C-alpha positions as a Markdown table, in Angstrom:
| # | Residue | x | y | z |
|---|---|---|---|---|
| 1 | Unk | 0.0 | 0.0 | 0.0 |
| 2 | Unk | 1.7 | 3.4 | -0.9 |
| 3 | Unk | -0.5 | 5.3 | 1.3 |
| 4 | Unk | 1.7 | 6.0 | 3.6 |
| 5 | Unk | 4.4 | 8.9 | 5.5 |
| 6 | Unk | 7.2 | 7.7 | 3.9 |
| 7 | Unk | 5.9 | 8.9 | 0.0 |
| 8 | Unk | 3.9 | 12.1 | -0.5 |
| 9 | Unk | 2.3 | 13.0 | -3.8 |
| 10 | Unk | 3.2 | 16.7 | -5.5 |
| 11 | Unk | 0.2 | 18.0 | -7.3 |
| 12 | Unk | 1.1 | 20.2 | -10.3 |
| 13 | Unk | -0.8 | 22.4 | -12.7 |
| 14 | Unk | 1.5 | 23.4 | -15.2 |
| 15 | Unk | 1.4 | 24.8 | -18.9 |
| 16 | Unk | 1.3 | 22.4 | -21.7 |
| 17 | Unk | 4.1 | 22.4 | -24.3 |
| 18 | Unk | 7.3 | 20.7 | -24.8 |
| 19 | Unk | 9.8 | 20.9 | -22.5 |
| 20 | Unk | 7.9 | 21.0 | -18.7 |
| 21 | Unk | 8.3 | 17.3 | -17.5 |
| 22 | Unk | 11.5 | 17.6 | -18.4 |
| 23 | Unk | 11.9 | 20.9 | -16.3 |
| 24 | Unk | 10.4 | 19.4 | -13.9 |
| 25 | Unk | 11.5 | 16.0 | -13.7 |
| 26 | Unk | 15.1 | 17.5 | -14.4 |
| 27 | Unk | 15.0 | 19.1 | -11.3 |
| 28 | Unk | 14.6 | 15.9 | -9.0 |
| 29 | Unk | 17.3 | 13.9 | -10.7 |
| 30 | Unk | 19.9 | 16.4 | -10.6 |
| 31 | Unk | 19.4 | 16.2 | -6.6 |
| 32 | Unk | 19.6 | 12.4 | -7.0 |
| 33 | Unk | 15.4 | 12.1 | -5.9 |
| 34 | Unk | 13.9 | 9.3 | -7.7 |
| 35 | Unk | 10.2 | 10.2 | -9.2 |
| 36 | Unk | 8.4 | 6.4 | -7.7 |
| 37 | Unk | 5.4 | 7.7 | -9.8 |
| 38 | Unk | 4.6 | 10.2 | -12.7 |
| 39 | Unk | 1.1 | 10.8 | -13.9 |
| 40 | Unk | 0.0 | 13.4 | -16.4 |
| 41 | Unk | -2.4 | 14.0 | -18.6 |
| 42 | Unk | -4.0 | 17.5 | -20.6 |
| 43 | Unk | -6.8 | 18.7 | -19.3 |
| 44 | Unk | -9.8 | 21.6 | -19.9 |
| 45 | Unk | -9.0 | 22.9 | -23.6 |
| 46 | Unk | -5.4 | 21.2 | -23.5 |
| 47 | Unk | -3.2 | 24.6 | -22.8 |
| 48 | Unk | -2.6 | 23.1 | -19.2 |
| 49 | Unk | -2.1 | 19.9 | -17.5 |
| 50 | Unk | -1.9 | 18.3 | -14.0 |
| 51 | Unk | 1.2 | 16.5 | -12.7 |
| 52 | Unk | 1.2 | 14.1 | -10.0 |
| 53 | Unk | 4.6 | 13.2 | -8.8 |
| 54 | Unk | 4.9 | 10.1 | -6.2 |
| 55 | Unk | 8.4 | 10.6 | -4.2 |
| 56 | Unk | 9.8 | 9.3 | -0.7 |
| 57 | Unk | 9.6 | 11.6 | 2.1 |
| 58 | Unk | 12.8 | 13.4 | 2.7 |
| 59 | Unk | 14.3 | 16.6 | 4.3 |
| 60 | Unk | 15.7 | 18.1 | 1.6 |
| 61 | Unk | 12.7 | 17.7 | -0.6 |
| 62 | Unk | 11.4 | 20.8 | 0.5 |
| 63 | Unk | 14.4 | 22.7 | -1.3 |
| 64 | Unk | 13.1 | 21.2 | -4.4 |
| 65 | Unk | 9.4 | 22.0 | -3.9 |
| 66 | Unk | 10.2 | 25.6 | -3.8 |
| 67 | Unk | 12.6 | 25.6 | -6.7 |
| 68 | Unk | 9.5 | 23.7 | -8.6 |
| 69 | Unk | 7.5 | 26.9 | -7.4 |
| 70 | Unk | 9.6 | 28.9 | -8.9 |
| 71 | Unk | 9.3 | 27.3 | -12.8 |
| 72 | Unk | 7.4 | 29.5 | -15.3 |
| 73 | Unk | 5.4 | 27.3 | -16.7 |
| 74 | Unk | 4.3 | 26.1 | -13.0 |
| 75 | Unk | 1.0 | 27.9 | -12.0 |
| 76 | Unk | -0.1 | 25.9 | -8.6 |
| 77 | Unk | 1.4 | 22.9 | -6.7 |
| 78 | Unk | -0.3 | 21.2 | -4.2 |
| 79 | Unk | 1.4 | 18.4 | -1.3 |
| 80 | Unk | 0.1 | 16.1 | -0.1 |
| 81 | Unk | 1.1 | 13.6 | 2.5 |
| 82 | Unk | -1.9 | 11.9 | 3.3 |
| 83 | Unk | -3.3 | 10.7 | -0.1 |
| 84 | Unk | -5.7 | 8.7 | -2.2 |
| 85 | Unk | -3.4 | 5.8 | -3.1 |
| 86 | Unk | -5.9 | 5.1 | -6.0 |
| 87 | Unk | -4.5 | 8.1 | -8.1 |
| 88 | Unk | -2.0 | 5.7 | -9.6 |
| 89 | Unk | -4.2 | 3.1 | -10.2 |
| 90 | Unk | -7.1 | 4.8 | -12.2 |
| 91 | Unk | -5.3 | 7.7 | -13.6 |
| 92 | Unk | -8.6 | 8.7 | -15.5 |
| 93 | Unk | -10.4 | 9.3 | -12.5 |
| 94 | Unk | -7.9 | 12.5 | -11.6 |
| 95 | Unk | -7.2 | 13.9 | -15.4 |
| 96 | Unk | -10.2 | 13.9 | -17.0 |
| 97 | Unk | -9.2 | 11.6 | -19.6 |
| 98 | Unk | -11.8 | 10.5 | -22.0 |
């Protein structure tokens, strides 16, 4: 079961175009944090999408939260330590996905 305090899930909207998950994602593995989880998926009229990013628990990954903050194409992020676990299992469900 993933639901639990050693993995939190970071909620992101973010602009969609080529290049963000690789901002993003870039950021965690240059600070040697290994993404467990990645979903994400378009959503409304396809200019934005949602991010959720499944990562251990860790003192440092606060320092990468707020440098994720500070992207351009990142408008909202969202933590969460106590989480639906079924977010990786039905990925629909959270994105909208037809």
């Amino acid at each position: 079961m993933l639901n639990n305090n050693s993995h939190i899930v970071i909620e992101l909207l973010v602009n969609n175009h080529p290049g963000v998950m690789s901002h993003i994602t870039g950021l965690f593995s240059r600070r040697a944090f290994n993404l467990e989880g990645i979903l994400c998926g378009s959503i409304g009229d396809g200019s934005k999408s949602k991010m959720y990013l499944l990562v251990k628990n860790d003192t440092f990954l606060e320092q990468i939260i707020k440098q994720v903050r500070k992207l351009h194409d990142v408008l909202d992020i969202e933590v969460y330590e106590n989480y639906d676990e079924s977010i990786f299992r039905n990925p629909e469900r959270f994105l909208n996905i037809e």
